[in-house]
CSV table of C-alpha atoms and ligand atoms in Angstrom, one decimal:
chain,number,residue,atom,x,y,z
A,1,MET,CA,77.9,104.3,111.7
A,2,ALA,CA,80.8,104.5,109.4
A,3,ASP,CA,83.6,102.7,110.0
A,4,LEU,CA,86.9,104.9,110.5
A,5,SER,CA,89.3,101.7,110.7
A,6,CYS,CA,92.3,102.3,108.7
A,7,LYS,CA,96.2,101.1,107.9
A,8,TYR,CA,98.5,103.1,108.3
A,9,LEU,CA,102.5,101.7,108.2
A,10,GLY,CA,100.7,97.7,107.6
A,11,LEU,CA,99.2,98.7,111.1
A,12,GLN,CA,95.2,98.5,111.6
A,13,LEU,CA,94.2,101.3,113.2
A,14,LYS,CA,90.5,101.8,114.4
A,15,ASN,CA,90.4,105.4,113.0
A,16,PRO,CA,93.3,107.8,111.2
A,17,ILE,CA,93.9,110.1,113.4
A,18,VAL,CA,97.1,109.9,115.5
A,19,VAL,CA,98.5,111.9,118.1
A,20,GLY,CA,101.8,113.3,117.2
A,21,SER,CA,105.1,113.0,118.6
A,22,SER,CA,105.7,115.7,120.9
A,23,GLY,CA,106.1,116.7,124.9
A,24,LEU,CA,102.8,114.8,125.4
A,25,THR,CA,103.4,111.6,124.5
A,26,SER,CA,106.4,111.1,126.6
A,27,SER,CA,105.0,110.2,130.0
A,28,LEU,CA,102.8,106.6,130.2
A,29,GLU,CA,100.2,108.6,131.8
A,30,ASN,CA,99.7,110.5,128.9
A,31,VAL,CA,99.9,107.5,126.8
A,32,LYS,CA,97.3,106.0,128.6
A,33,GLN,CA,94.6,108.6,128.2
A,34,ILE,CA,95.4,109.5,124.8
A,35,SER,CA,94.3,105.6,124.3
A,36,GLN,CA,91.4,106.2,125.9
A,37,MET,CA,90.2,109.1,124.2
A,38,GLY,CA,90.3,106.6,120.9
A,39,ALA,CA,93.3,108.1,119.2
A,40,GLY,CA,94.1,105.6,116.4
A,41,ALA,CA,97.6,105.4,117.1
A,42,VAL,CA,100.5,107.5,118.9
A,43,VAL,CA,103.9,108.2,118.1
A,44,LEU,CA,106.3,108.8,121.2
A,45,LYS,CA,108.3,111.8,122.1
A,46,SER,CA,111.5,111.7,119.6
A,47,ILE,CA,114.5,110.9,121.6
A,48,PHE,CA,117.1,113.0,120.2
A,49,GLU,CA,121.0,111.9,119.1
A,50,GLU,CA,121.8,115.0,120.5
A,51,GLN,CA,120.3,114.2,123.6
A,52,ILE,CA,122.2,110.7,124.1
A,53,ARG,CA,125.1,112.3,123.4
A,54,PHE,CA,124.5,115.5,125.8
A,55,GLU,CA,123.5,113.2,128.4
A,56,THR,CA,126.6,110.6,127.5
A,57,ASP,CA,129.0,114.1,127.9
A,58,LYS,CA,127.5,114.8,131.3
A,59,PHE,CA,127.9,111.8,132.6
A,60,LEU,CA,131.5,111.7,132.1
A,61,GLN,CA,132.2,115.4,132.7
A,62,SER,CA,130.1,115.4,135.8
A,63,ASP,CA,132.3,111.7,136.7
A,64,LYS,CA,135.3,113.7,136.1
A,65,LYS,CA,134.9,116.9,138.4
A,66,GLU,CA,132.3,115.5,141.0
A,67,MET,CA,134.5,112.2,141.6
A,68,LYS,CA,138.4,112.4,142.2
A,69,SER,CA,137.5,108.6,142.0
A,70,TRP,CA,136.3,108.7,138.6
A,71,GLN,CA,139.9,108.6,137.2
A,72,ASP,CA,140.5,106.0,139.9
A,73,THR,CA,137.7,103.7,138.8
A,74,PHE,CA,138.8,104.4,135.1
A,75,GLN,CA,142.2,103.2,136.1
A,76,GLN,CA,141.2,100.4,138.7
A,77,ILE,CA,138.7,98.8,135.5
A,78,VAL,CA,141.8,99.5,132.9
A,79,SER,CA,143.9,97.5,135.4
A,80,LYS,CA,141.6,95.1,136.6
A,81,THR,CA,140.3,94.2,133.2
A,82,GLU,CA,142.1,93.4,129.7
A,83,PHE,CA,141.0,97.0,128.8
A,84,TYR,CA,142.4,99.5,126.9
A,85,TYR,CA,142.4,103.2,127.3
A,86,ASP,CA,140.3,103.6,124.5
A,87,GLU,CA,138.4,100.4,125.3
A,88,ALA,CA,137.5,101.6,128.9
A,89,TYR,CA,136.6,105.1,127.7
A,90,ASP,CA,134.1,103.1,125.3
A,91,TYR,CA,133.1,101.1,128.1
A,92,LEU,CA,132.1,103.9,130.3
A,93,THR,CA,130.5,106.1,126.9
A,94,ASN,CA,128.2,103.0,126.6
A,95,TYR,CA,127.3,102.8,130.3
A,96,ALA,CA,126.3,106.5,130.2
A,97,ARG,CA,124.4,106.1,126.2
A,98,GLU,CA,123.0,102.9,127.6
A,99,HIS,CA,121.0,104.9,130.6
A,100,THR,CA,119.4,107.4,128.7
A,101,LEU,CA,118.1,104.7,126.6
A,102,ASN,CA,116.9,102.6,129.1
A,103,GLN,CA,114.1,105.4,130.3
A,104,TYR,CA,113.0,105.6,126.4
A,105,LEU,CA,113.0,101.5,126.2
A,106,SER,CA,110.9,101.2,129.7
A,107,LEU,CA,108.5,104.0,128.0
A,108,ILE,CA,107.4,101.7,125.2
A,109,SER,CA,107.4,98.5,126.7
A,110,ASP,CA,105.2,99.6,129.6
A,111,ALA,CA,102.9,101.7,126.9
A,112,LYS,CA,103.0,98.4,125.3
A,113,LYS,CA,101.8,96.3,127.8
A,114,GLU,CA,98.8,99.4,129.4
A,115,ILE,CA,97.0,100.2,125.7
A,116,ASP,CA,96.2,98.6,122.9
A,117,ILE,CA,96.4,101.2,119.9
A,118,PRO,CA,99.7,100.9,117.8
A,119,VAL,CA,102.8,102.6,120.0
A,120,ILE,CA,105.0,104.4,117.0
A,121,ALA,CA,108.1,105.6,118.4
A,122,SER,CA,110.7,108.2,117.4
A,123,ILE,CA,114.0,109.5,116.8
A,124,ASN,CA,115.4,112.7,116.1
A,125,CYS,CA,118.2,112.0,114.1
A,126,SER,CA,121.0,114.3,112.0
A,127,THR,CA,123.4,111.6,111.0
A,128,SER,CA,123.4,108.4,109.9
A,129,ASN,CA,125.6,107.3,113.5
A,130,ASP,CA,124.5,104.8,115.8
A,131,TRP,CA,120.7,104.2,114.1
A,132,GLN,CA,121.3,100.3,113.9
A,133,TYR,CA,121.7,99.6,117.7
A,134,PHE,CA,119.0,102.1,119.0
A,135,THR,CA,116.9,101.1,116.5
A,136,LYS,CA,117.4,97.2,117.5
A,137,ARG,CA,116.5,97.7,121.2
A,138,ILE,CA,113.7,100.0,120.2
A,139,GLN,CA,111.8,97.5,118.6
A,140,GLU,CA,112.9,94.6,120.7
A,141,ALA,CA,111.2,96.7,123.4
A,142,GLY,CA,108.0,96.7,121.3
A,143,ALA,CA,107.5,99.4,119.0
A,144,ASP,CA,105.2,99.0,116.5
A,145,ALA,CA,107.0,101.2,114.2
A,146,ILE,CA,109.8,103.7,114.2
A,147,GLU,CA,109.5,107.3,112.9
A,148,LEU,CA,112.8,108.8,112.0
A,149,ASN,CA,112.6,112.5,112.7
A,150,VAL,CA,115.0,114.6,110.4
A,151,TYR,CA,114.7,117.7,110.0
A,152,LEU,CA,118.0,119.8,108.3
A,153,LEU,CA,117.8,122.8,107.7
A,154,PRO,CA,120.4,123.7,104.5
A,155,SER,CA,121.9,127.0,106.0
A,156,ASP,CA,125.0,126.1,105.4
A,157,PHE,CA,126.7,127.9,101.9
A,158,GLU,CA,129.4,125.3,101.2
A,159,LYS,CA,126.7,122.8,101.0
A,160,SER,CA,124.4,122.1,97.6
A,161,GLY,CA,121.0,120.5,97.9
A,162,ASN,CA,122.1,117.1,97.2
A,163,ASP,CA,124.9,117.2,99.9
A,164,HIS,CA,121.7,117.9,102.2
A,165,GLU,CA,119.3,115.6,100.8
A,166,LYS,CA,122.2,112.3,100.9
A,167,VAL,CA,121.4,112.6,104.6
A,168,TYR,CA,118.2,111.3,104.5
A,169,PHE,CA,118.6,108.5,102.1
A,170,GLU,CA,121.8,107.3,104.7
A,171,ILE,CA,120.2,107.3,107.5
A,172,ILE,CA,117.4,105.3,105.9
A,173,GLU,CA,119.7,103.1,104.1
A,174,GLU,CA,121.4,102.7,108.0
A,175,VAL,CA,118.4,101.9,110.0
A,176,LYS,CA,116.6,100.0,107.4
A,177,LYS,CA,119.8,97.2,108.1
A,178,TYR,CA,118.4,96.4,111.2
A,179,ALA,CA,114.8,97.3,111.0
A,180,THR,CA,112.5,94.4,111.2
A,181,ILE,CA,109.2,97.0,111.9
A,182,PRO,CA,108.1,99.7,109.6
A,183,ILE,CA,109.9,102.8,109.5
A,184,SER,CA,107.7,106.7,108.6
A,185,LEU,CA,110.1,109.3,108.2
A,186,LYS,CA,109.1,112.7,108.9
A,187,ILE,CA,110.9,115.8,107.1
A,188,GLY,CA,110.6,119.3,106.9
A,189,TYR,CA,110.0,120.9,103.4
A,190,TYR,CA,113.4,122.4,102.9
A,191,PHE,CA,114.0,120.6,99.7
A,192,SER,CA,114.9,121.9,96.2
A,193,SER,CA,112.4,119.5,94.7
A,194,LEU,CA,110.6,117.8,97.0
A,195,SER,CA,107.8,115.9,94.5
A,196,GLN,CA,111.7,114.4,93.2
A,197,THR,CA,112.8,114.2,96.9
A,198,ALA,CA,109.5,112.3,98.1
A,199,LEU,CA,109.0,110.3,95.5
A,200,LYS,CA,112.6,109.0,95.8
A,201,LEU,CA,112.4,108.7,99.8
A,202,SER,CA,109.4,106.6,99.3
A,203,GLU,CA,111.1,104.2,96.9
A,204,THR,CA,113.5,103.0,99.7
A,205,GLY,CA,111.4,100.8,101.4
A,206,ILE,CA,109.8,103.3,103.9
A,207,ALA,CA,106.3,102.9,104.7
A,208,GLY,CA,105.1,106.1,105.7
A,209,LEU,CA,106.5,109.7,105.5
A,210,THR,CA,104.9,112.3,107.6
A,211,LEU,CA,104.7,116.0,106.1
A,212,PHE,CA,105.4,118.1,107.8
A,213,ASN,CA,107.0,119.0,110.7
A,214,ARG,CA,106.5,122.4,111.6
A,215,PRO,CA,110.0,124.4,112.3
A,216,TYR,CA,110.7,126.2,115.0
A,217,ASN,CA,111.2,129.7,113.6
A,218,PRO,CA,112.6,132.5,115.6
A,219,ASP,CA,111.0,136.3,115.9
A,220,ILE,CA,113.0,139.6,117.0
A,221,ASP,CA,111.8,141.8,119.7
A,222,ILE,CA,112.0,144.9,118.1
A,223,GLU,CA,111.7,146.7,121.7
A,224,HIS,CA,114.5,144.9,123.5
A,225,LEU,CA,116.5,144.3,119.9
A,226,GLN,CA,116.2,141.0,120.8
A,227,VAL,CA,116.1,137.7,118.7
A,228,ASN,CA,113.5,135.3,119.9
A,229,ALA,CA,111.2,132.2,120.1
A,230,SER,CA,107.8,132.5,117.9
A,231,ASN,CA,104.9,130.5,118.7
A,232,MET,CA,105.4,126.7,120.0
A,233,PHE,CA,102.3,126.0,118.9
A,234,SER,CA,100.1,125.9,115.5
A,235,ASN,CA,97.1,127.9,114.7
A,236,ASP,CA,94.5,126.0,113.2
A,237,ASN,CA,94.8,127.9,109.6
A,238,GLU,CA,97.9,126.2,109.0
A,239,TYR,CA,97.4,123.2,107.9
A,240,MET,CA,96.8,124.5,103.8
A,241,HIS,CA,100.7,124.3,103.0
A,242,THR,CA,101.0,120.4,103.9
A,243,LEU,CA,97.3,120.3,102.1
A,244,ARG,CA,98.9,121.2,99.0
A,245,TRP,CA,101.4,118.8,99.2
A,246,VAL,CA,98.9,116.4,100.3
A,247,ALA,CA,97.1,116.8,97.5
A,248,LEU,CA,100.2,116.6,95.0
A,249,LEU,CA,101.9,113.7,96.5
A,250,ALA,CA,98.4,111.4,97.2
A,251,GLY,CA,98.5,108.2,94.5
A,252,LYS,CA,102.5,108.6,93.4
A,253,LEU,CA,104.1,108.1,96.6
A,254,SER,CA,105.0,104.4,97.1
A,255,CYS,CA,104.6,104.7,100.8
A,256,ASP,CA,101.9,106.2,103.0
A,257,ILE,CA,101.1,109.7,103.7
A,258,ALA,CA,100.5,111.3,107.5
A,259,ALA,CA,99.7,114.9,107.4
A,260,SER,CA,100.9,116.7,109.7
A,261,THR,CA,100.5,120.3,111.1
A,262,GLY,CA,97.6,122.7,111.8
A,263,ILE,CA,95.3,120.0,112.3
A,264,HIS,CA,93.1,121.0,114.9
A,265,ASN,CA,89.6,119.8,114.0
A,266,HIS,CA,87.6,117.3,112.3
A,267,GLU,CA,87.0,119.5,109.3
A,268,THR,CA,91.2,119.4,108.5
A,269,VAL,CA,91.6,115.8,109.2
A,270,ILE,CA,88.7,115.2,106.9
A,271,LYS,CA,89.8,117.8,104.4
A,272,GLN,CA,93.9,116.3,104.3
A,273,ILE,CA,91.8,112.9,104.2
A,274,LEU,CA,89.8,114.1,101.0
A,275,ALA,CA,93.2,115.9,99.7
A,276,GLY,CA,94.7,111.8,100.0
A,277,ALA,CA,96.5,111.5,103.4
A,278,ASP,CA,96.0,108.2,105.3
A,279,VAL,CA,96.0,109.2,108.4
A,280,VAL,CA,96.7,112.4,110.3
A,281,HIS,CA,99.3,113.3,113.3
A,282,MET,CA,98.2,116.2,116.0
A,283,VAL,CA,99.7,117.9,118.4
A,284,SER,CA,98.8,121.3,119.0
A,285,VAL,CA,95.3,120.9,119.6
A,286,PHE,CA,96.4,119.1,122.7
A,287,TYR,CA,98.3,121.2,124.4
A,288,LYS,CA,95.5,124.0,123.9
A,289,HIS,CA,92.7,121.6,124.4
A,290,HIS,CA,93.8,118.6,126.0
A,291,PHE,CA,92.9,114.8,124.7
A,292,ASP,CA,89.1,115.5,126.4
A,293,ILE,CA,89.1,117.1,122.7
A,294,LEU,CA,90.0,113.9,120.6
A,295,PRO,CA,86.4,112.3,120.8
A,296,GLN,CA,84.6,115.3,119.5
A,297,ILE,CA,86.9,114.9,116.8
A,298,ILE,CA,86.4,111.6,116.3
A,299,SER,CA,82.5,111.9,116.9
A,300,GLY,CA,82.8,114.9,113.8
A,301,VAL,CA,84.4,112.8,111.5
A,302,ASN,CA,81.8,110.3,111.8
A,303,SER,CA,79.0,112.4,111.4
A,304,TRP,CA,80.3,114.0,108.1
A,305,MET,CA,81.0,110.4,107.1
A,306,ASP,CA,77.0,109.6,107.8
A,307,GLN,CA,76.2,112.9,106.1
A,308,HIS,CA,77.7,112.1,103.0
A,309,ASN,CA,76.9,108.3,102.8
A,310,PHE,CA,80.8,107.4,103.0
A,311,ARG,CA,80.7,104.0,104.6
A,312,SER,CA,84.8,103.9,105.2
A,313,ILE,CA,87.4,106.3,104.9
A,314,SER,CA,88.5,104.1,101.4
A,315,ASP,CA,85.2,105.8,100.6
A,316,PHE,CA,87.0,109.3,100.1
A,317,LYS,CA,90.2,108.7,100.7
A,318,GLY,CA,92.0,110.8,97.6
A,319,MET,CA,89.0,112.0,96.2
A,320,LEU,CA,90.4,115.5,96.2
A,321,SER,CA,93.9,115.1,95.6
A,322,ARG,CA,95.6,116.4,92.5
A,323,LYS,CA,94.9,113.4,90.4
A,324,ASN,CA,91.6,113.3,90.9
A,325,VAL,CA,90.5,116.4,90.6
A,326,GLN,CA,89.2,118.4,87.0
A,327,ASN,CA,91.3,121.0,88.1
A,328,PRO,CA,94.5,119.8,88.9
A,329,ALA,CA,95.5,123.9,88.5
A,330,THR,CA,94.3,124.8,91.7
A,331,TYR,CA,96.8,122.9,94.0
A,332,GLU,CA,100.0,124.0,91.0
A,333,ARG,CA,98.9,127.9,91.4
A,334,VAL,CA,101.1,130.1,93.6
A,335,GLN,CA,100.0,133.2,92.3
A,336,PHE,CA,96.9,134.9,92.6
A,337,LEU,CA,97.3,137.0,89.2
A,338,ARG,CA,93.6,137.6,88.8
A,339,ILE,CA,92.3,137.7,92.3
A,340,PHE,CA,94.6,140.3,92.9
A,341,SER,CA,94.0,142.9,89.9
A,342,SER,CA,91.0,142.6,91.3
A,343,VAL,CA,91.4,143.5,94.6
A,344,GLU,CA,91.7,147.3,95.2
B,1,LIG,C1,105.8,121.2,122.3
B,1,LIG,C2,106.5,120.1,121.0
B,1,LIG,C3,107.4,119.4,121.4
B,1,LIG,C4,107.7,118.4,119.7
B,1,LIG,N1,108.0,117.7,119.8
B,1,LIG,C5,108.5,116.9,119.0
B,1,LIG,C6,109.5,115.5,119.0
B,1,LIG,O1,109.6,115.3,119.9
B,1,LIG,N2,109.7,114.5,117.8
B,1,LIG,C7,108.7,114.9,116.7
B,1,LIG,O2,109.2,114.6,115.6
B,1,LIG,N3,108.4,116.4,116.5
B,1,LIG,C8,107.9,116.7,117.8
B,1,LIG,N4,107.2,118.1,117.7
B,1,LIG,C9,106.5,118.1,116.1
B,1,LIG,C10,105.4,117.5,116.1
B,1,LIG,O3,104.8,116.5,116.1
B,1,LIG,C11,104.4,117.8,115.2
B,1,LIG,O4,104.7,117.8,113.8
B,1,LIG,C12,104.1,120.1,114.8
B,1,LIG,O5,103.8,120.2,115.7
B,1,LIG,C13,103.1,120.2,113.9
B,1,LIG,O6,101.9,119.4,114.1
B,1,LIG,P1,100.6,120.4,115.4
B,1,LIG,O7,100.3,121.9,114.0
B,1,LIG,O8,99.5,119.9,115.0
B,1,LIG,O9,101.3,120.9,116.5
B,1,LIG,C14,107.0,118.8,118.7
B,1,LIG,C15,106.1,119.6,119.0
B,1,LIG,C16,105.5,120.3,120.1
B,1,LIG,C17,104.6,121.7,119.7
């Protein structure tokens, strides 16, 4: 039997298959199943910066509307304590924020008690506010690492590429001040110079880069003349975009690489590792087949390694990265001039 164990974010994994962040990783029950079915690690559902703000606002709004006494309560806090108005407001805001965060912290600490694979917490952030506070709490709850899920659409005509990219660096800088556990960053691919930005991001001290989050894309319904959501889940042929970038960046970055999007079977797990990924994150396939498919994927990788006489993951990781192939142009080419010219 081949040895599938590997290191990711400095953590020891029994295999490179990570169940990525999604609604499926938001309950203890699912997280336990993920572990039982043999995954190498799990990334919990992201806690959203907006979600905390929204819950906090909702809490304050509902108190204002439903309880006439809210104003009284508020006044009592102000009058019974030494608080000024702003301080009392901060007190209630912090209370609401704490409540939302506590649910997430319980999931982390319960998961750590119940399972023995690494538990990676995830924060969806769009600004560099407050993350020092959340980071500390998340690591105190026992998370093994934190994945920062940052996906900014550069759609603002007033902002340059630099303006957008700056935010990623600011967030990392803030979180890094307080994190003692490894940090990884999950990104999309909307960068003007993806290779250079990925390189610079990897040099900030993050332990891993996850390529790529899959964007929600709108679609248009031409019968009802309205804008709809497109397919929420990836297909099994969507892995190639990630494959190219994993291959281009492997061996160049100062951090691990996790491949994400369109990885649905053992063949694509193997391809991503051959291209240079340290691990893969898989999500949509579990919405389609649930976690029962995990042992099959793991044994598929195992059999393939046996057939090819690879004893460990490092025997073939990056073997077909851009750096290691004889014709690197295959990864750089974006137009099929010769092929198209022969297609009638
Ligand atoms: C329903 C759903 C919810 C998701 N929620 C999150 C999330 O909270 N945080 C995150 O970083 N990614 C989230 N993702 C993105 C996935 O982690 C993953 O990057 C993406 O789906 C591509 O992988 P796949 O092709 O294996 O699905 C979500 C994806 C789906 C389908």
